[in-house]
């Protein structure tokens, strides 16, 4: 029986499990301690990243050698065990907007506990990993649009993966996040700056991930404009109405 926490993906895990299987009797893990662990240049050559306690063969840092109330002989519940060492993540877990899987202690939803073929011991490449839960973010409705970084799986360009004090787990306030790539001066039309642009309120008009409209607009005209300029459409009692104001702002 193989420790379920050793189950994983790829060549690195097949190698590890093969080594374990060769020296194990059914129902035991007596020879696990003899398994050679890839370190240094060997690990790099094999394309694997190794968790430090596992590399140092400090198994009892995480596992009780005899028995436990937790699966896989863990000393504590998964999340608490991870956070006992990863104090910086514990702090992010106390932020205003923690990632829900972090807050619920589901670290293994994203990370491997022993070795991985991805940096950060990720189960998959970062972009693909995010889509396991957020697939809808990259699916453009017919005739719509998808933000280029979203489509490219560059989620960490805007978001803090464990938690943030900014809404939406952003790395910075929304206005600063957008202007990292979008220079406001490129959006100026003959010296006039749209007030939401000047105030960095980009998401008043644009969806940051995908939209059923072009240019990631949250709605089409005149509905989009009427969100702030409702008086333009309030024509009751008007003697005359300019047609474009009721159709194409």
PDB file of C-alpha atoms in Angstrom:
ATOM      1  CA  UNK A   1       0.000   0.000   0.000  1.00  0.00           C
ATOM      2  CA  UNK A   2       1.500   3.305  -1.077  1.00  0.00           C
ATOM      3  CA  UNK A   3       1.066   6.425   1.009  1.00  0.00           C
ATOM      4  CA  UNK A   4      -1.681   8.367  -0.842  1.00  0.00           C
ATOM      5  CA  UNK A   5       0.292  11.569  -0.399  1.00  0.00           C
ATOM      6  CA  UNK A   6       3.016  10.091  -2.595  1.00  0.00           C
ATOM      7  CA  UNK A   7       0.609   9.663  -5.482  1.00  0.00           C
ATOM      8  CA  UNK A   8       1.174  12.279  -8.173  1.00  0.00           C
ATOM      9  CA  UNK A   9       1.753  13.000 -11.816  1.00  0.00           C
ATOM     10  CA  UNK A  10       4.642  12.527 -14.186  1.00  0.00           C
ATOM     11  CA  UNK A  11       7.985  10.792 -14.468  1.00  0.00           C
ATOM     12  CA  UNK A  12       9.315  12.032 -11.138  1.00  0.00           C
ATOM     13  CA  UNK A  13       6.468  10.406  -9.252  1.00  0.00           C
ATOM     14  CA  UNK A  14       6.623   7.184 -11.272  1.00  0.00           C
ATOM     15  CA  UNK A  15      10.288   6.955 -10.353  1.00  0.00           C
ATOM     16  CA  UNK A  16       9.620   7.511  -6.662  1.00  0.00           C
ATOM     17  CA  UNK A  17       6.707   5.090  -6.503  1.00  0.00           C
ATOM     18  CA  UNK A  18       8.721   2.472  -8.396  1.00  0.00           C
ATOM     19  CA  UNK A  19      11.539   2.732  -5.895  1.00  0.00           C
ATOM     20  CA  UNK A  20       9.073   2.416  -3.038  1.00  0.00           C
ATOM     21  CA  UNK A  21       7.338  -0.582  -4.564  1.00  0.00           C
ATOM     22  CA  UNK A  22      10.603  -2.456  -5.059  1.00  0.00           C
ATOM     23  CA  UNK A  23      11.411  -2.417  -1.356  1.00  0.00           C
ATOM     24  CA  UNK A  24       7.993  -2.744   0.246  1.00  0.00           C
ATOM     25  CA  UNK A  25       6.011  -5.677   1.547  1.00  0.00           C
ATOM     26  CA  UNK A  26       2.272  -5.454   1.079  1.00  0.00           C
ATOM     27  CA  UNK A  27       0.668  -3.393   3.796  1.00  0.00           C
ATOM     28  CA  UNK A  28       3.950  -1.976   5.106  1.00  0.00           C
ATOM     29  CA  UNK A  29       6.326   0.873   4.379  1.00  0.00           C
ATOM     30  CA  UNK A  30       9.294  -0.533   6.289  1.00  0.00           C
ATOM     31  CA  UNK A  31      11.825   0.204   3.550  1.00  0.00           C
ATOM     32  CA  UNK A  32      10.680   3.711   2.675  1.00  0.00           C
ATOM     33  CA  UNK A  33      13.678   5.059   4.569  1.00  0.00           C
ATOM     34  CA  UNK A  34      16.021   3.432   2.049  1.00  0.00           C
ATOM     35  CA  UNK A  35      14.544   5.255  -0.931  1.00  0.00           C
ATOM     36  CA  UNK A  36      17.172   7.496  -2.551  1.00  0.00           C
ATOM     37  CA  UNK A  37      15.902  11.071  -2.759  1.00  0.00           C
ATOM     38  CA  UNK A  38      16.948  13.184  -5.724  1.00  0.00           C
ATOM     39  CA  UNK A  39      18.790  16.319  -4.640  1.00  0.00           C
ATOM     40  CA  UNK A  40      20.905  19.064  -6.164  1.00  0.00           C
ATOM     41  CA  UNK A  41      22.024  18.468  -9.746  1.00  0.00           C
ATOM     42  CA  UNK A  42      20.319  15.075  -9.845  1.00  0.00           C
ATOM     43  CA  UNK A  43      16.966  16.688  -9.070  1.00  0.00           C
ATOM     44  CA  UNK A  44      17.542  19.396 -11.670  1.00  0.00           C
ATOM     45  CA  UNK A  45      18.536  16.811 -14.266  1.00  0.00           C
ATOM     46  CA  UNK A  46      15.379  14.824 -13.548  1.00  0.00           C
ATOM     47  CA  UNK A  47      13.292  18.009 -13.753  1.00  0.00           C
ATOM     48  CA  UNK A  48      11.875  17.766 -10.250  1.00  0.00           C
ATOM     49  CA  UNK A  49      11.489  20.067  -7.275  1.00  0.00           C
ATOM     50  CA  UNK A  50      11.775  18.490  -3.840  1.00  0.00           C
ATOM     51  CA  UNK A  51      10.134  19.666  -0.612  1.00  0.00           C
ATOM     52  CA  UNK A  52      12.912  20.565   1.815  1.00  0.00           C
ATOM     53  CA  UNK A  53      11.869  18.253   4.697  1.00  0.00           C
ATOM     54  CA  UNK A  54      11.559  15.358   2.241  1.00  0.00           C
ATOM     55  CA  UNK A  55      14.948  16.166   0.700  1.00  0.00           C
ATOM     56  CA  UNK A  56      16.532  16.079   4.140  1.00  0.00           C
ATOM     57  CA  UNK A  57      14.607  12.867   4.893  1.00  0.00           C
ATOM     58  CA  UNK A  58      13.028  14.593   7.868  1.00  0.00           C
ATOM     59  CA  UNK A  59       9.849  12.553   7.493  1.00  0.00           C
ATOM     60  CA  UNK A  60       8.846  12.982  11.125  1.00  0.00           C
ATOM     61  CA  UNK A  61       8.542  16.725  10.607  1.00  0.00           C
ATOM     62  CA  UNK A  62       5.182  15.950   9.019  1.00  0.00           C
ATOM     63  CA  UNK A  63       4.431  12.296   9.779  1.00  0.00           C
ATOM     64  CA  UNK A  64       3.993  10.373  12.997  1.00  0.00           C
ATOM     65  CA  UNK A  65       6.050   7.182  12.656  1.00  0.00           C
ATOM     66  CA  UNK A  66       3.504   4.994  14.422  1.00  0.00           C
ATOM     67  CA  UNK A  67      -0.099   6.180  14.258  1.00  0.00           C
ATOM     68  CA  UNK A  68      -2.240   9.226  13.701  1.00  0.00           C
ATOM     69  CA  UNK A  69      -5.843  10.384  13.654  1.00  0.00           C
ATOM     70  CA  UNK A  70      -5.086  11.946  10.271  1.00  0.00           C
ATOM     71  CA  UNK A  71      -4.651  10.266   6.883  1.00  0.00           C
ATOM     72  CA  UNK A  72      -1.137   9.279   5.809  1.00  0.00           C
ATOM     73  CA  UNK A  73       0.110   9.429   9.400  1.00  0.00           C
ATOM     74  CA  UNK A  74       0.105  13.226   9.339  1.00  0.00           C
ATOM     75  CA  UNK A  75       0.801  14.863  12.692  1.00  0.00           C
ATOM     76  CA  UNK A  76      -1.907  17.485  12.178  1.00  0.00           C
ATOM     77  CA  UNK A  77      -4.662  18.375   9.765  1.00  0.00           C
ATOM     78  CA  UNK A  78      -3.220  19.122   6.349  1.00  0.00           C
ATOM     79  CA  UNK A  79      -3.652  22.899   6.381  1.00  0.00           C
ATOM     80  CA  UNK A  80      -2.421  23.413   9.932  1.00  0.00           C
ATOM     81  CA  UNK A  81       0.578  21.203   9.260  1.00  0.00           C
ATOM     82  CA  UNK A  82       1.635  23.207   6.205  1.00  0.00           C
ATOM     83  CA  UNK A  83       1.111  26.544   7.905  1.00  0.00           C
ATOM     84  CA  UNK A  84       3.211  25.490  10.896  1.00  0.00           C
ATOM     85  CA  UNK A  85       6.256  26.056   8.655  1.00  0.00           C
ATOM     86  CA  UNK A  86       4.939  28.426   5.994  1.00  0.00           C
ATOM     87  CA  UNK A  87       4.333  31.408   8.263  1.00  0.00           C
ATOM     88  CA  UNK A  88       4.251  33.923   5.413  1.00  0.00           C
ATOM     89  CA  UNK A  89       1.269  32.055   3.962  1.00  0.00           C
ATOM     90  CA  UNK A  90      -0.372  32.025   7.377  1.00  0.00           C
ATOM     91  CA  UNK A  91      -0.166  35.831   7.363  1.00  0.00           C
ATOM     92  CA  UNK A  92      -1.762  35.976   3.914  1.00  0.00           C
ATOM     93  CA  UNK A  93      -4.474  33.666   5.183  1.00  0.00           C
ATOM     94  CA  UNK A  94      -5.343  36.441   7.648  1.00  0.00           C
ATOM     95  CA  UNK A  95      -5.575  39.039   4.872  1.00  0.00           C
ATOM     96  CA  UNK A  96      -8.840  40.690   3.876  1.00  0.00           C
ATOM     97  CA  UNK A  97      -9.259  38.423   0.848  1.00  0.00           C
ATOM     98  CA  UNK A  98      -7.610  35.013   1.375  1.00  0.00           C
ATOM     99  CA  UNK A  99      -7.810  32.369  -1.330  1.00  0.00           C
ATOM    100  CA  UNK A 100     -10.622  30.071  -0.223  1.00  0.00           C
ATOM    101  CA  UNK A 101      -8.615  26.870  -0.709  1.00  0.00           C
ATOM    102  CA  UNK A 102      -5.900  28.309   1.539  1.00  0.00           C
ATOM    103  CA  UNK A 103      -8.411  29.405   4.152  1.00  0.00           C
ATOM    104  CA  UNK A 104      -9.907  25.903   4.210  1.00  0.00           C
ATOM    105  CA  UNK A 105      -6.476  24.280   4.490  1.00  0.00           C
ATOM    106  CA  UNK A 106      -6.665  22.470   1.144  1.00  0.00           C
ATOM    107  CA  UNK A 107      -3.014  23.010   0.240  1.00  0.00           C
ATOM    108  CA  UNK A 108      -2.822  19.761  -1.725  1.00  0.00           C
ATOM    109  CA  UNK A 109      -5.427  21.076  -4.143  1.00  0.00           C
ATOM    110  CA  UNK A 110      -2.559  23.002  -5.717  1.00  0.00           C
ATOM    111  CA  UNK A 111       0.673  21.544  -4.296  1.00  0.00           C
ATOM    112  CA  UNK A 112       2.418  18.200  -4.054  1.00  0.00           C
ATOM    113  CA  UNK A 113       3.786  17.439  -0.586  1.00  0.00           C
ATOM    114  CA  UNK A 114       6.976  15.632  -1.583  1.00  0.00           C
ATOM    115  CA  UNK A 115       8.187  16.246  -5.151  1.00  0.00           C
ATOM    116  CA  UNK A 116       6.836  17.913  -8.258  1.00  0.00           C
ATOM    117  CA  UNK A 117       7.798  18.700 -11.814  1.00  0.00           C
ATOM    118  CA  UNK A 118       6.663  22.308 -11.350  1.00  0.00           C
ATOM    119  CA  UNK A 119       8.298  25.082  -9.328  1.00  0.00           C
ATOM    120  CA  UNK A 120       6.578  25.696  -6.018  1.00  0.00           C
ATOM    121  CA  UNK A 121       5.661  22.002  -5.917  1.00  0.00           C
ATOM    122  CA  UNK A 122       2.602  22.809  -8.026  1.00  0.00           C
ATOM    123  CA  UNK A 123       0.478  19.947  -9.329  1.00  0.00           C
ATOM    124  CA  UNK A 124       0.378  21.509 -12.798  1.00  0.00           C
ATOM    125  CA  UNK A 125       1.748  24.578 -14.597  1.00  0.00           C
ATOM    126  CA  UNK A 126       0.333  27.640 -12.849  1.00  0.00           C
ATOM    127  CA  UNK A 127      -2.082  28.762 -15.571  1.00  0.00           C
ATOM    128  CA  UNK A 128      -3.517  25.283 -16.044  1.00  0.00           C
ATOM    129  CA  UNK A 129      -3.809  24.844 -12.291  1.00  0.00           C
ATOM    130  CA  UNK A 130      -5.970  27.958 -11.886  1.00  0.00           C
ATOM    131  CA  UNK A 131      -8.298  26.755 -14.616  1.00  0.00           C
ATOM    132  CA  UNK A 132      -9.131  23.635 -12.631  1.00  0.00           C
ATOM    133  CA  UNK A 133     -11.484  25.876 -10.653  1.00  0.00           C
ATOM    134  CA  UNK A 134     -11.760  28.962 -12.854  1.00  0.00           C
ATOM    135  CA  UNK A 135     -12.251  27.533 -16.342  1.00  0.00           C
ATOM    136  CA  UNK A 136     -15.140  29.903 -17.052  1.00  0.00           C
ATOM    137  CA  UNK A 137     -12.776  32.869 -16.947  1.00  0.00           C
ATOM    138  CA  UNK A 138     -11.192  31.927 -20.285  1.00  0.00           C
ATOM    139  CA  UNK A 139     -14.327  30.926 -22.142  1.00  0.00           C
ATOM    140  CA  UNK A 140     -15.387  33.842 -24.324  1.00  0.00           C
ATOM    141  CA  UNK A 141     -19.085  34.016 -25.187  1.00  0.00           C
ATOM    142  CA  UNK A 142     -19.891  34.067 -28.904  1.00  0.00           C
ATOM    143  CA  UNK A 143     -18.861  37.431 -30.301  1.00  0.00           C
ATOM    144  CA  UNK A 144     -17.189  38.367 -27.029  1.00  0.00           C
ATOM    145  CA  UNK A 145     -13.632  38.895 -25.826  1.00  0.00           C
ATOM    146  CA  UNK A 146     -11.109  37.490 -23.358  1.00  0.00           C
ATOM    147  CA  UNK A 147      -8.360  39.473 -21.622  1.00  0.00           C
ATOM    148  CA  UNK A 148      -5.043  38.401 -23.180  1.00  0.00           C
ATOM    149  CA  UNK A 149      -3.273  37.581 -19.870  1.00  0.00           C
ATOM    150  CA  UNK A 150      -6.277  35.482 -18.848  1.00  0.00           C
ATOM    151  CA  UNK A 151      -6.192  33.526 -22.102  1.00  0.00           C
ATOM    152  CA  UNK A 152      -2.439  33.009 -21.691  1.00  0.00           C
ATOM    153  CA  UNK A 153      -2.821  31.663 -18.155  1.00  0.00           C
ATOM    154  CA  UNK A 154      -0.854  34.565 -16.645  1.00  0.00           C
ATOM    155  CA  UNK A 155      -3.096  34.804 -13.590  1.00  0.00           C
ATOM    156  CA  UNK A 156      -0.225  35.685 -11.262  1.00  0.00           C
ATOM    157  CA  UNK A 157       0.434  38.854 -13.222  1.00  0.00           C
ATOM    158  CA  UNK A 158      -2.582  40.376 -11.476  1.00  0.00           C
ATOM    159  CA  UNK A 159      -3.486  38.089  -8.580  1.00  0.00           C
ATOM    160  CA  UNK A 160      -1.811  36.993  -5.352  1.00  0.00           C
ATOM    161  CA  UNK A 161      -2.364  33.252  -5.270  1.00  0.00           C
ATOM    162  CA  UNK A 162      -2.646  32.818  -1.499  1.00  0.00           C
ATOM    163  CA  UNK A 163      -4.383  36.009  -0.430  1.00  0.00           C
ATOM    164  CA  UNK A 164      -4.326  39.794  -0.487  1.00  0.00           C
ATOM    165  CA  UNK A 165      -5.750  42.848   1.204  1.00  0.00           C
ATOM    166  CA  UNK A 166      -6.971  43.987  -2.222  1.00  0.00           C
ATOM    167  CA  UNK A 167     -10.389  42.880  -3.459  1.00  0.00           C
ATOM    168  CA  UNK A 168     -10.175  40.018  -5.896  1.00  0.00           C
ATOM    169  CA  UNK A 169      -6.816  38.966  -4.410  1.00  0.00           C
ATOM    170  CA  UNK A 170      -5.109  41.582  -6.588  1.00  0.00           C
ATOM    171  CA  UNK A 171      -1.412  42.264  -6.143  1.00  0.00           C
ATOM    172  CA  UNK A 172      -2.107  46.008  -6.176  1.00  0.00           C
ATOM    173  CA  UNK A 173      -5.186  48.260  -6.216  1.00  0.00           C
ATOM    174  CA  UNK A 174      -7.187  47.743  -9.420  1.00  0.00           C
ATOM    175  CA  UNK A 175      -6.148  51.091 -10.898  1.00  0.00           C
ATOM    176  CA  UNK A 176      -2.459  50.298 -10.475  1.00  0.00           C
ATOM    177  CA  UNK A 177      -2.929  46.754 -11.737  1.00  0.00           C
ATOM    178  CA  UNK A 178      -4.433  47.919 -15.020  1.00  0.00           C
ATOM    179  CA  UNK A 179      -1.894  50.666 -15.619  1.00  0.00           C
ATOM    180  CA  UNK A 180       0.943  48.172 -15.311  1.00  0.00           C
ATOM    181  CA  UNK A 181       0.140  47.257 -18.916  1.00  0.00           C
ATOM    182  CA  UNK A 182      -2.247  49.997 -20.062  1.00  0.00           C
ATOM    183  CA  UNK A 183      -0.717  53.482 -20.093  1.00  0.00           C
ATOM    184  CA  UNK A 184      -3.564  55.987 -19.470  1.00  0.00           C
ATOM    185  CA  UNK A 185      -1.846  58.503 -21.758  1.00  0.00           C
ATOM    186  CA  UNK A 186      -2.537  56.149 -24.662  1.00  0.00           C
ATOM    187  CA  UNK A 187      -6.260  56.441 -23.926  1.00  0.00           C
ATOM    188  CA  UNK A 188      -6.476  60.242 -24.055  1.00  0.00           C
ATOM    189  CA  UNK A 189      -8.590  61.608 -26.915  1.00  0.00           C
ATOM    190  CA  UNK A 190      -7.637  65.192 -27.818  1.00  0.00           C
ATOM    191  CA  UNK A 191      -6.725  66.066 -24.243  1.00  0.00           C
ATOM    192  CA  UNK A 192      -9.967  64.838 -22.674  1.00  0.00           C
ATOM    193  CA  UNK A 193      -9.809  62.024 -20.133  1.00  0.00           C
ATOM    194  CA  UNK A 194     -12.928  60.062 -19.248  1.00  0.00           C
ATOM    195  CA  UNK A 195     -13.454  60.496 -15.510  1.00  0.00           C
ATOM    196  CA  UNK A 196     -13.463  56.761 -14.655  1.00  0.00           C
ATOM    197  CA  UNK A 197     -10.149  56.444 -16.520  1.00  0.00           C
ATOM    198  CA  UNK A 198      -8.668  59.387 -14.643  1.00  0.00           C
ATOM    199  CA  UNK A 199      -9.775  57.834 -11.351  1.00  0.00           C
ATOM    200  CA  UNK A 200      -8.503  54.376 -12.233  1.00  0.00           C
ATOM    201  CA  UNK A 201     -11.972  52.850 -12.159  1.00  0.00           C
ATOM    202  CA  UNK A 202     -11.409  50.664 -15.203  1.00  0.00           C
ATOM    203  CA  UNK A 203     -13.747  47.915 -14.025  1.00  0.00           C
ATOM    204  CA  UNK A 204     -16.672  50.347 -14.122  1.00  0.00           C
ATOM    205  CA  UNK A 205     -16.710  49.719 -17.866  1.00  0.00           C
ATOM    206  CA  UNK A 206     -14.527  46.651 -18.440  1.00  0.00           C
ATOM    207  CA  UNK A 207     -14.606  43.089 -17.184  1.00  0.00           C
ATOM    208  CA  UNK A 208     -11.039  42.078 -16.254  1.00  0.00           C
ATOM    209  CA  UNK A 209     -11.378  38.510 -17.525  1.00  0.00           C
ATOM    210  CA  UNK A 210     -13.973  38.014 -20.247  1.00  0.00           C
ATOM    211  CA  UNK A 211     -17.074  39.601 -21.716  1.00  0.00           C
ATOM    212  CA  UNK A 212     -19.845  38.967 -24.176  1.00  0.00           C
ATOM    213  CA  UNK A 213     -18.974  42.328 -25.722  1.00  0.00           C
ATOM    214  CA  UNK A 214     -15.899  43.504 -27.593  1.00  0.00           C
ATOM    215  CA  UNK A 215     -13.092  45.255 -25.704  1.00  0.00           C
ATOM    216  CA  UNK A 216     -14.185  43.468 -22.524  1.00  0.00           C
ATOM    217  CA  UNK A 217     -17.030  45.953 -22.038  1.00  0.00           C
ATOM    218  CA  UNK A 218     -19.497  44.972 -19.317  1.00  0.00           C
ATOM    219  CA  UNK A 219     -22.462  46.111 -21.441  1.00  0.00           C
ATOM    220  CA  UNK A 220     -23.220  47.701 -24.763  1.00  0.00           C
ATOM    221  CA  UNK A 221     -24.286  51.268 -25.449  1.00  0.00           C
ATOM    222  CA  UNK A 222     -26.415  52.969 -24.351  1.00  0.00           C
ATOM    223  CA  UNK A 223     -26.811  50.737 -21.278  1.00  0.00           C
ATOM    224  CA  UNK A 224     -23.107  50.978 -20.420  1.00  0.00           C
ATOM    225  CA  UNK A 225     -23.091  54.766 -20.484  1.00  0.00           C
ATOM    226  CA  UNK A 226     -26.408  55.104 -18.678  1.00  0.00           C
ATOM    227  CA  UNK A 227     -24.873  53.537 -15.598  1.00  0.00           C
ATOM    228  CA  UNK A 228     -23.321  56.926 -14.877  1.00  0.00           C
ATOM    229  CA  UNK A 229     -25.196  59.167 -17.299  1.00  0.00           C
ATOM    230  CA  UNK A 230     -28.766  58.136 -16.606  1.00  0.00           C
ATOM    231  CA  UNK A 231     -30.015  61.648 -17.248  1.00  0.00           C
ATOM    232  CA  UNK A 232     -29.158  61.240 -20.922  1.00  0.00           C
ATOM    233  CA  UNK A 233     -31.800  58.550 -21.299  1.00  0.00           C
ATOM    234  CA  UNK A 234     -34.315  60.291 -19.048  1.00  0.00           C
ATOM    235  CA  UNK A 235     -36.197  61.909 -21.905  1.00  0.00           C
ATOM    236  CA  UNK A 236     -39.672  61.994 -20.428  1.00  0.00           C
ATOM    237  CA  UNK A 237     -41.156  65.419 -21.090  1.00  0.00           C
ATOM    238  CA  UNK A 238     -38.369  66.402 -23.497  1.00  0.00           C
ATOM    239  CA  UNK A 239     -39.439  68.521 -26.484  1.00  0.00           C
ATOM    240  CA  UNK A 240     -36.685  67.057 -28.649  1.00  0.00           C
ATOM    241  CA  UNK A 241     -34.196  64.189 -28.350  1.00  0.00           C
ATOM    242  CA  UNK A 242     -30.897  63.750 -30.148  1.00  0.00           C
ATOM    243  CA  UNK A 243     -31.153  60.239 -31.715  1.00  0.00           C
ATOM    244  CA  UNK A 244     -27.506  59.168 -31.138  1.00  0.00           C
ATOM    245  CA  UNK A 245     -27.933  59.765 -27.412  1.00  0.00           C
ATOM    246  CA  UNK A 246     -30.581  57.041 -27.355  1.00  0.00           C
ATOM    247  CA  UNK A 247     -28.617  54.513 -29.380  1.00  0.00           C
ATOM    248  CA  UNK A 248     -24.883  54.901 -29.965  1.00  0.00           C
ATOM    249  CA  UNK A 249     -23.045  57.064 -27.450  1.00  0.00           C
TER     250      UNK A 249
END
